[in-house]
Short mmCIF file of C-alpha atoms in Angstrom, two decimals:
data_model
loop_
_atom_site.label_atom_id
_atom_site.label_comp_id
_atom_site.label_asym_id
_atom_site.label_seq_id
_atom_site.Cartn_x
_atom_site.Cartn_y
_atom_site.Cartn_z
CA UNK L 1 -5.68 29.31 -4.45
CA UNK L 2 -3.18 32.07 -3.82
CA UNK L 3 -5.62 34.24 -1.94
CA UNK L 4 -7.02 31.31 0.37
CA UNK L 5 -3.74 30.61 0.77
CA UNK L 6 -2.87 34.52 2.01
CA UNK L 7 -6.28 34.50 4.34
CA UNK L 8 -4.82 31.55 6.37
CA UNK L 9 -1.44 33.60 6.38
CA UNK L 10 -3.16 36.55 8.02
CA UNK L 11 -5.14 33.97 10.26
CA UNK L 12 -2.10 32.56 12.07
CA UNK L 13 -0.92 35.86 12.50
CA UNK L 14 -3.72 37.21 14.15
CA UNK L 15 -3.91 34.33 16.02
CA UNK L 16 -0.50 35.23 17.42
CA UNK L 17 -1.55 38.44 17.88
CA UNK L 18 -4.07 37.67 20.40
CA UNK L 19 -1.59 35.61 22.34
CA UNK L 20 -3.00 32.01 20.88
CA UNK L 21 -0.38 29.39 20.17
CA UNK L 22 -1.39 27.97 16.95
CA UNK L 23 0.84 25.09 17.57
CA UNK L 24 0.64 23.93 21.18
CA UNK L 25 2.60 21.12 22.10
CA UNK L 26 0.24 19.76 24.33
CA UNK L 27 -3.45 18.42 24.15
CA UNK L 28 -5.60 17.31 26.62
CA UNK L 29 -6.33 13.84 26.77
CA UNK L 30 -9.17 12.56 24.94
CA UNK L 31 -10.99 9.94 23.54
CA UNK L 32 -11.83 8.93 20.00
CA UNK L 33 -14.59 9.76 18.32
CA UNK L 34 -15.80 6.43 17.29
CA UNK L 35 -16.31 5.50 20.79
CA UNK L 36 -17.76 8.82 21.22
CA UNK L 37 -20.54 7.90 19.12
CA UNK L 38 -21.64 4.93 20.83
CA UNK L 39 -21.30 6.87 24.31
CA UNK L 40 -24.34 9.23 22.73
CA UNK L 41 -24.46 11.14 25.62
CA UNK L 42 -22.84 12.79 28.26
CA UNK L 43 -19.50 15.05 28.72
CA UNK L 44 -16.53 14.41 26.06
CA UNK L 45 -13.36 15.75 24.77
CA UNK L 46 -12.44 15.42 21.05
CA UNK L 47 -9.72 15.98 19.03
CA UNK L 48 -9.84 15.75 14.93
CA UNK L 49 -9.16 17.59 11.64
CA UNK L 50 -12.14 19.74 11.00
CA UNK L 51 -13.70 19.14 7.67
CA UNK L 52 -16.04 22.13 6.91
CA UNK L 53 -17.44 24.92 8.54
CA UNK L 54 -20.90 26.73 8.17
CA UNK L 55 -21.62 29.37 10.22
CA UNK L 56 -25.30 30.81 11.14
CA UNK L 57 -25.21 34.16 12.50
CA UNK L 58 -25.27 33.22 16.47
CA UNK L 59 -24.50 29.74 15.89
CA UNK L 60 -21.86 27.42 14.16
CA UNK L 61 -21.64 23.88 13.00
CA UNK L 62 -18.65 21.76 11.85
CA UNK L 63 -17.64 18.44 10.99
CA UNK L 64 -14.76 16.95 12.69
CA UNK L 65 -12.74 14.08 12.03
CA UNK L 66 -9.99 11.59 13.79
CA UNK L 67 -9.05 8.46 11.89
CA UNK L 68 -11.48 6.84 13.65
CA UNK L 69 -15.12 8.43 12.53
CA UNK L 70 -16.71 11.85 12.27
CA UNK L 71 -19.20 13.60 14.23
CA UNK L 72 -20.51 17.28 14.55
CA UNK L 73 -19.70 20.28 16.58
CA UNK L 74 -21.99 22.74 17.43
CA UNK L 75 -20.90 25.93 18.59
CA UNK L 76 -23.66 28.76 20.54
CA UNK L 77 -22.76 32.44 21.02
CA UNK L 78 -24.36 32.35 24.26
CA UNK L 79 -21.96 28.73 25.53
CA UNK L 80 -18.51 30.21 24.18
CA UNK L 81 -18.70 34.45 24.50
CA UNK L 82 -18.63 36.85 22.13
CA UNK L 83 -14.78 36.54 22.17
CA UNK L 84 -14.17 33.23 21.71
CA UNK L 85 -17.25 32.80 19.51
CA UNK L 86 -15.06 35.50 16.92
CA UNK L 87 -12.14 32.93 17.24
CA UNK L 88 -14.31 30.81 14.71
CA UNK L 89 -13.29 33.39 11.75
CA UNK L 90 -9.49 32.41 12.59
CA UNK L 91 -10.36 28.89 11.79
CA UNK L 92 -10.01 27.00 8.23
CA UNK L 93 -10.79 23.59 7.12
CA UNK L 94 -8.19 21.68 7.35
CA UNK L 95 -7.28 23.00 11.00
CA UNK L 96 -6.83 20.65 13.67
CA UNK L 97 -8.85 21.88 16.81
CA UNK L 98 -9.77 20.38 20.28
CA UNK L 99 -13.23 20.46 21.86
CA UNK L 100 -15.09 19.65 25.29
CA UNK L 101 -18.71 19.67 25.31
CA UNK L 102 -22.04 17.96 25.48
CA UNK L 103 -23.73 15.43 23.04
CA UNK L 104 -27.56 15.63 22.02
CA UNK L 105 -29.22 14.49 19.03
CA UNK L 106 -30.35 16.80 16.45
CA UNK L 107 -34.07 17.21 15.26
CA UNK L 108 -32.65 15.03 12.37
CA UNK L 109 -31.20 12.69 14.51
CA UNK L 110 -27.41 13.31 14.12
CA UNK L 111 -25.25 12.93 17.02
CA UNK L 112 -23.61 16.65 17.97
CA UNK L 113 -21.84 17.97 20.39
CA UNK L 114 -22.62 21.02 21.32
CA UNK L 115 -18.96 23.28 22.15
CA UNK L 116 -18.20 24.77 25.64
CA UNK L 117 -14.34 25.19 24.44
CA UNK L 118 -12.32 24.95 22.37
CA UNK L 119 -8.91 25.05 21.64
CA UNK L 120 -6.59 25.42 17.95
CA UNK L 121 -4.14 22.20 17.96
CA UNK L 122 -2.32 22.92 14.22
CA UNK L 123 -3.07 25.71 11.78
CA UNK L 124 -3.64 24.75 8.21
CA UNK L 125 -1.61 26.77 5.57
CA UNK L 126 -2.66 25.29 2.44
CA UNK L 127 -6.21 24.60 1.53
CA UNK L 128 -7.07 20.88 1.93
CA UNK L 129 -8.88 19.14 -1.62
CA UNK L 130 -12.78 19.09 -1.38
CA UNK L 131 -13.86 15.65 0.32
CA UNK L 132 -17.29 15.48 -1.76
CA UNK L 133 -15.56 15.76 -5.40
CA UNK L 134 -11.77 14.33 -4.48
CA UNK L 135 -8.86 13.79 -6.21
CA UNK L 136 -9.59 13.55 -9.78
CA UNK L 137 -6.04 14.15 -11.26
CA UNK L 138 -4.45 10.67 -10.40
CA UNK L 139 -1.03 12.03 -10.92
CA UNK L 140 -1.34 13.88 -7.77
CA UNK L 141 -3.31 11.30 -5.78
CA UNK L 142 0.23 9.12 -6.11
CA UNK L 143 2.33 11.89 -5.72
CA UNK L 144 0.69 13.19 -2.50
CA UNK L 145 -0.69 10.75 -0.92
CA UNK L 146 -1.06 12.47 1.85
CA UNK L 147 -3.80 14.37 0.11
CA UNK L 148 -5.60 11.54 -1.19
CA UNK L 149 -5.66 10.17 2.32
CA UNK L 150 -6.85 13.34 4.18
CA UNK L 151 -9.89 12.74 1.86
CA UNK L 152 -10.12 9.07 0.66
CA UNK L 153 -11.59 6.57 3.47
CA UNK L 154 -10.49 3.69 0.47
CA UNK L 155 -6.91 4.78 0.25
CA UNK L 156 -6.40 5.51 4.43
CA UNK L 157 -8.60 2.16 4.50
CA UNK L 158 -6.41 0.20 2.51
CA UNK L 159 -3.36 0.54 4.99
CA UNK L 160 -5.12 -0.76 7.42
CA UNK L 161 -5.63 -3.99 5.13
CA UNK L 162 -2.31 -4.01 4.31
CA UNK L 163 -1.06 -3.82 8.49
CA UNK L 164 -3.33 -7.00 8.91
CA UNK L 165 -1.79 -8.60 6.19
CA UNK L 166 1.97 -7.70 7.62
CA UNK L 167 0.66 -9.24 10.74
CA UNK L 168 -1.11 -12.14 9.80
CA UNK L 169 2.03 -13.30 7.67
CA UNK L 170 4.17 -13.03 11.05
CA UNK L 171 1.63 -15.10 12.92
CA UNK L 172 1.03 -17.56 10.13
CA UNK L 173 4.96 -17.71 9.43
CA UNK L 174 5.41 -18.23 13.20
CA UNK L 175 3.25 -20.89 13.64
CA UNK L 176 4.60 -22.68 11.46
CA UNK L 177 8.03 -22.59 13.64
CA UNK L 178 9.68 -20.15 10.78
CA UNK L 179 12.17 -17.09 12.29
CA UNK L 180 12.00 -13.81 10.81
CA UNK L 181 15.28 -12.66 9.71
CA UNK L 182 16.59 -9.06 8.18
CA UNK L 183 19.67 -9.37 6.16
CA UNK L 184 21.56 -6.38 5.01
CA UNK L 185 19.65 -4.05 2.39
CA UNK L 186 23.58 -2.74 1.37
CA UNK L 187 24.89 -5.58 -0.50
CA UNK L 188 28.41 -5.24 -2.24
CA UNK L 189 27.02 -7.93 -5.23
CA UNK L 190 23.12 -6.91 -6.39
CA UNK L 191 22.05 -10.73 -6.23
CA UNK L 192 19.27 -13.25 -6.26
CA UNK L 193 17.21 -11.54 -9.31
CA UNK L 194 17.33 -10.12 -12.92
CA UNK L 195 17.29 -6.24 -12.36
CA UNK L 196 18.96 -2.92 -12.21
CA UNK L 197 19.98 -2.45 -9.27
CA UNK L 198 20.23 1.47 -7.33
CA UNK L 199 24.31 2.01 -6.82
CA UNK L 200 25.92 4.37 -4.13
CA UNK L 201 29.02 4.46 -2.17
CA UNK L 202 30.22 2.77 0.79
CA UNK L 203 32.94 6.41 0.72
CA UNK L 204 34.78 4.68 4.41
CA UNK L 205 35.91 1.71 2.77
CA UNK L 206 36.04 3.29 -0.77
CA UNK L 207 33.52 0.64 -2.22
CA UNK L 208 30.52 0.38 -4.39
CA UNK L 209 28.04 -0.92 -2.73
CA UNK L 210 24.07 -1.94 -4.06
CA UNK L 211 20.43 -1.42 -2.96
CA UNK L 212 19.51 -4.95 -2.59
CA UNK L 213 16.93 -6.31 -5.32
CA UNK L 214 16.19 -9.36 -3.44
CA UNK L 215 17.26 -10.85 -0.27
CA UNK L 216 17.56 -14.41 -1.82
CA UNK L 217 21.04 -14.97 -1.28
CA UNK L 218 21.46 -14.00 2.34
CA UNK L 219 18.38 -16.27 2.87
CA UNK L 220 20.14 -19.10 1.72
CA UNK L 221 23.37 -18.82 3.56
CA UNK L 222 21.40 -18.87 6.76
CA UNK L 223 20.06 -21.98 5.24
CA UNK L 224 23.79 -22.79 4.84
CA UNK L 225 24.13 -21.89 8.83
CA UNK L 226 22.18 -24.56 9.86
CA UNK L 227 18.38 -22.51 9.99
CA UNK L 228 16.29 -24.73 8.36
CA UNK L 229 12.90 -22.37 7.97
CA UNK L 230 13.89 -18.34 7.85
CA UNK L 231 11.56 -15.95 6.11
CA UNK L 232 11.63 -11.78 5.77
CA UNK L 233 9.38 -9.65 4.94
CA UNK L 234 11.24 -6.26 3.71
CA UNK L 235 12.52 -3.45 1.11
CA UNK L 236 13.48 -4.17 -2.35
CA UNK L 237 14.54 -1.83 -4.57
CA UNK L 238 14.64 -2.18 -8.38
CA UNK L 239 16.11 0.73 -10.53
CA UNK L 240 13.91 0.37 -13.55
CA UNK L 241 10.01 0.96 -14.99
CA UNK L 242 7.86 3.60 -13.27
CA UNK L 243 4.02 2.44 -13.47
CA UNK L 244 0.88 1.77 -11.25
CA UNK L 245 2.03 -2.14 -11.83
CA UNK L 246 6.52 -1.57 -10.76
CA UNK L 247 7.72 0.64 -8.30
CA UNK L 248 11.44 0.75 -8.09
CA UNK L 249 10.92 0.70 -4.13
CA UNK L 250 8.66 -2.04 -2.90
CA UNK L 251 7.59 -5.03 -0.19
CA UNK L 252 8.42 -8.57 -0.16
CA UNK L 253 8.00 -11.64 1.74
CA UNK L 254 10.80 -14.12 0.46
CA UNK L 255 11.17 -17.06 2.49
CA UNK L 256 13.06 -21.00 2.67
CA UNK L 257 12.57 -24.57 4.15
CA UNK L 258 15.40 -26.54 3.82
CA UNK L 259 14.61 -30.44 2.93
CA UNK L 260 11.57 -29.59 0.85
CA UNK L 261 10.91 -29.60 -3.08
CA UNK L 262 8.77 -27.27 -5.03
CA UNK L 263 5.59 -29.06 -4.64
CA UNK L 264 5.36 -29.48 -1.07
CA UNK L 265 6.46 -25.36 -1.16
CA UNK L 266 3.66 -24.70 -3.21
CA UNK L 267 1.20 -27.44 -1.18
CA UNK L 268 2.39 -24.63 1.76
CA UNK L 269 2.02 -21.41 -0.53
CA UNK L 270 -1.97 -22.24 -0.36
CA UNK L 271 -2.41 -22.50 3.06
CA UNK L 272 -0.52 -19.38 3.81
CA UNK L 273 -2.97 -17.41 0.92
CA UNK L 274 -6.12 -18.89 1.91
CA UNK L 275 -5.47 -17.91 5.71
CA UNK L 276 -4.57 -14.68 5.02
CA UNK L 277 -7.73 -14.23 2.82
CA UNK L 278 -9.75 -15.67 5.45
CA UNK L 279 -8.79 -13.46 7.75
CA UNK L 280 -8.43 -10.63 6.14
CA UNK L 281 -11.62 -10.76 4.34
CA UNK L 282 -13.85 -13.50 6.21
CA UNK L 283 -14.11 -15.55 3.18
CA UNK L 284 -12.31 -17.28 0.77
CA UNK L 285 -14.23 -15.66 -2.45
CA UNK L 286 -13.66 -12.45 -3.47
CA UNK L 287 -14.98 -10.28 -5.93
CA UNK L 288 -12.39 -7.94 -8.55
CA UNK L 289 -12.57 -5.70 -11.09
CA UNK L 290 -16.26 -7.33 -11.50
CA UNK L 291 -15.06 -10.68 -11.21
CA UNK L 292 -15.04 -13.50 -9.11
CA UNK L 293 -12.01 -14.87 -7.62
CA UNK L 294 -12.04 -18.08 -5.26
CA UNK L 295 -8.48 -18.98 -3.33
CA UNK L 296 -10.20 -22.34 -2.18
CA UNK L 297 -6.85 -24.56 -2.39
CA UNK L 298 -5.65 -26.26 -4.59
CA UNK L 299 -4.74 -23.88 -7.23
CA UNK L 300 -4.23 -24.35 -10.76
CA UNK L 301 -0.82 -25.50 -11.92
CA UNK L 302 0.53 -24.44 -15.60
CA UNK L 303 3.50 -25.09 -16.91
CA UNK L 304 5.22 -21.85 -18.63
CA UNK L 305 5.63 -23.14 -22.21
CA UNK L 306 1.87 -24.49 -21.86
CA UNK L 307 0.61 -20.93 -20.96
CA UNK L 308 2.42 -19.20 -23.93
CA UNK L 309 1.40 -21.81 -26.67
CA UNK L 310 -2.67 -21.27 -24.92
CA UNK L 311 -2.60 -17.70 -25.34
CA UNK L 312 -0.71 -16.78 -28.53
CA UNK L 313 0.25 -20.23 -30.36
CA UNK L 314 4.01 -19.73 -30.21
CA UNK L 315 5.73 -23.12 -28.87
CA UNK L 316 8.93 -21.94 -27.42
CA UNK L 317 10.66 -25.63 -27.34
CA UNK L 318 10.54 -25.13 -31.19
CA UNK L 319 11.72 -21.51 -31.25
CA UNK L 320 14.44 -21.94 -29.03
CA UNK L 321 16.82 -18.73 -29.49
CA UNK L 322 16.19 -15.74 -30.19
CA UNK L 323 15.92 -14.99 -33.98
CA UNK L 324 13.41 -17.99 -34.27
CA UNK L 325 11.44 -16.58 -31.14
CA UNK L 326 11.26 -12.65 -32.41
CA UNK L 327 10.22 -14.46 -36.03
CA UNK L 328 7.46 -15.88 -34.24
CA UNK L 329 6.20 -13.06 -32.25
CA UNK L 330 6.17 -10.62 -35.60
CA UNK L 331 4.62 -13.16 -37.97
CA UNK L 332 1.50 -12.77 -35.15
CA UNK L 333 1.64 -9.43 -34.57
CA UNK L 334 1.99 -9.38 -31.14
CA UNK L 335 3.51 -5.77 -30.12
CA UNK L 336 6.68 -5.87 -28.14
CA UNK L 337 9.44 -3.21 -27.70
CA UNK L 338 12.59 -4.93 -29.62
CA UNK L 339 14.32 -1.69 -29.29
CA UNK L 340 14.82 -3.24 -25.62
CA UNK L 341 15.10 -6.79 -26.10
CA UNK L 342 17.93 -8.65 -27.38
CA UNK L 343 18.17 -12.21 -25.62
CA UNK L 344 16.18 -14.92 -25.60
CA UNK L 345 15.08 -15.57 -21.61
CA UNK L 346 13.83 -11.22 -22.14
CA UNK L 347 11.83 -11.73 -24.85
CA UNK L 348 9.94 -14.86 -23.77
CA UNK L 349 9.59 -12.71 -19.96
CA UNK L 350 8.33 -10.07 -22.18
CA UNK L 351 6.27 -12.86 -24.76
CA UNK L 352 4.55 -14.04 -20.88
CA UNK L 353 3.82 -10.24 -19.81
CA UNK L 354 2.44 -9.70 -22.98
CA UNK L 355 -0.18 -12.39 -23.84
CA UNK L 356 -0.51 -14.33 -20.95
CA UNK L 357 -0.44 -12.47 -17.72
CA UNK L 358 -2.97 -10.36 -18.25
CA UNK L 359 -5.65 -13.25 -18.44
CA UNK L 360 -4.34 -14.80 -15.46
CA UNK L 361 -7.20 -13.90 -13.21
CA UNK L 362 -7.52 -17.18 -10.62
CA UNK L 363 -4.85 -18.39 -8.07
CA UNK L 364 -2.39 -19.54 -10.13
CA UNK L 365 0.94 -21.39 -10.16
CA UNK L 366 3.02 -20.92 -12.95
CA UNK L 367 5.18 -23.77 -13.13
CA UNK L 368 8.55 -25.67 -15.26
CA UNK L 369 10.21 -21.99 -16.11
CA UNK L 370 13.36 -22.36 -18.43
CA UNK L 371 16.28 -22.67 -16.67
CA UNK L 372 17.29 -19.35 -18.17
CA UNK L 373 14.99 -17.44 -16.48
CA UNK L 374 15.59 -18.59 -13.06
CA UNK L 375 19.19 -19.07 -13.24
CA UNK L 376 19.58 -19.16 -8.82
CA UNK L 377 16.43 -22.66 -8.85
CA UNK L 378 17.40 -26.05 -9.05
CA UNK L 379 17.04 -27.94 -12.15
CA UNK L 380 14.11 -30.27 -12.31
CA UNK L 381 14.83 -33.41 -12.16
CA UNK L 382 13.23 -35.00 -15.21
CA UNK L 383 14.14 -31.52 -17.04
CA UNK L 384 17.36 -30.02 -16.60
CA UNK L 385 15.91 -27.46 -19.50
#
């Protein structure tokens, strides 16, 4: 890696050398190369990240790439010069090059565009993974995800998925005469959920101030101002487990309709899902980790203390605190970390994490929480436990 990484040194300097800026700040403009390939024919100007190179003597061939689709170049001795035709050597995968030439069809049929110029855009330094065998070591691919997306059409593919989604929430939320708000992500109290908050300093007025971990509470006192449907879709930030299922920094949508209980809430929870699915995905079933999963409303409704009992036995209306809880959970063996849980509401979380979410596969709504758990919801009526 070290010498491929000294070759591309010596590359950008000879590229200096010869008066070539290896950064320009300007390209020419051009089109992309998706709608290059349905043009088939004629004049066009490309820019992309080439991919590979293969030289043939007298000739050259390359793959480029834009976000939009790839295509390949084709560069002659006799179209470029024996000058710029050596400028070839200076270039490295990874490089990000600009080209005006002709398309034809090979003898195998691939669209090509054979090169009358070109010109370097942005020099590569470091060596770029190979695209055929890709990132193996997962560690890195969520590390650098940069990497994994210079080479991963799934990974670069699912944020486009997850721009629709952004934008089909908006439109669904503004149809339905909702406002978007954003409320401060600097709170002075870390409210409206259970979780270790990220602390700094607010060092001109001397106060300690919080990453927010929800924006529940500034919801509500717009609710309180008289807005009677606000939603937000922004950062959270939770200081606590590191895993491919919590990051400390992440997304929400959190929103609130005044004059409405939990049932017509969730009645509205469905059709917000099943649109988005719809359009994200033209359909409303989808198929997961080799299984099939409809979001047809309605969805199932279970009540917490139903789900536990299903899955593991334990009734926690007859275990109520804590000693007669963790009792429970050793006598069946179930494997939780008590080195970390001390209260009641955390162990039956941790009882639900444990046995039950795991098997929740279906659109689900989890319903009738203890109290405990959700200390900022309203009591239900009939159940003030």
């Amino acid at each position: 890696m070290k010498k491929e990484e000294a070759s591309r040194l010596e590359k950008l300097e000879n590229l200096k050398n010869e008066g070539i800026n290896p950064y320009p700040s300007v390209a020419l403009n051009c089109g992309s190369i998706a709608n290059v390939r349905e043009k088939k024919e004629g004049e066009v100007i490309i820019a992309g990240k080439i991919i590979s190179l293969r030289s043939h003597g007298k000739s050259t061939f390359a793959d480029l790439e834009d976000e939009s689709a790839k295509i390949q170049l084709y560069f002659k001795l006799d179209n470029l010069g024996e000058k710029k035709y050596q400028d070839l050597s200076l270039l490295d995968a990874g490089d990000y090059i600009q080209v005006k030439g002709d398309l034809f069809s090979t003898h195998a049929g691939e669209l090509t565009v054979e090169i009358k110029e070109f010109s370097i855009l942005a020099k590569s330094l470091l060596p770029i993974p190979d695209k055929w065998y890709g990132l193996k070591d997962t560690e890195i691919r969520y590390r650098k995800r940069f990497l994994d997306l210079i080479i991963n059409d799934n990974a670069r593919n699912n944020l486009r998925i997850r721009s629709k989604i952004v934008s089909s929430l908006r439109s669904f939320m503004e149809k339905n005469n909702f406002i978007e708000i954003e409320t401060p992500v600097l709170q002075p109290i870390p409210g409206g959920a259970a979780a270790k908050p990220f602390k700094t300093k607010y060092n001109i007025l001397g106060q300690d101030m919080y990453l927010r971990i929800a924006p529940e509470l500034y919801l509500k006192r717009l609710i309180v101002g008289g807005f009677e449907r606000v939603y937000e879709i922004g950062k959270n930030f939770r200081n606590e487990g590191l895993s491919h299922m919590h990051n400390p920094e992440f997304t929400m949508m959190e929103f609130y309709w005044a004059y409405q209980n939990y049932e017509s809430l969730m009645d509205f929870t469905e059709k917000l899902v099943s649109n988005l699915v719809k359009e994200i995905k033209g359909k409303l079933k989808i198929t997961y980790q080799g299984e099939e999963i409809d979001f047809k409303p309605p969805y199932k409704r279970v009540k917490f203390i139903d789900l536990i009992r299903d899955h593991c036995g334990i009734d926690l209306e007859k275990s109520s605190d804590f000693e007669s809880l963790k009792k429970e959970v050793l006598s069946k063996n179930i494997d939780l970390n008590f080195k970390e849980i001390s209260t009641w509401p955390k162990l039956a979380d941790e009882l639900y994490k444990k046995v039950a979410r795991p098997k929740i596969m279906q659109p689900t709504f989890l319903i009738d929480y203890p109290s405990v758990l959700k200390p900022l919801a309203k009591a239900k009526a009939e159940n003030s436990n």
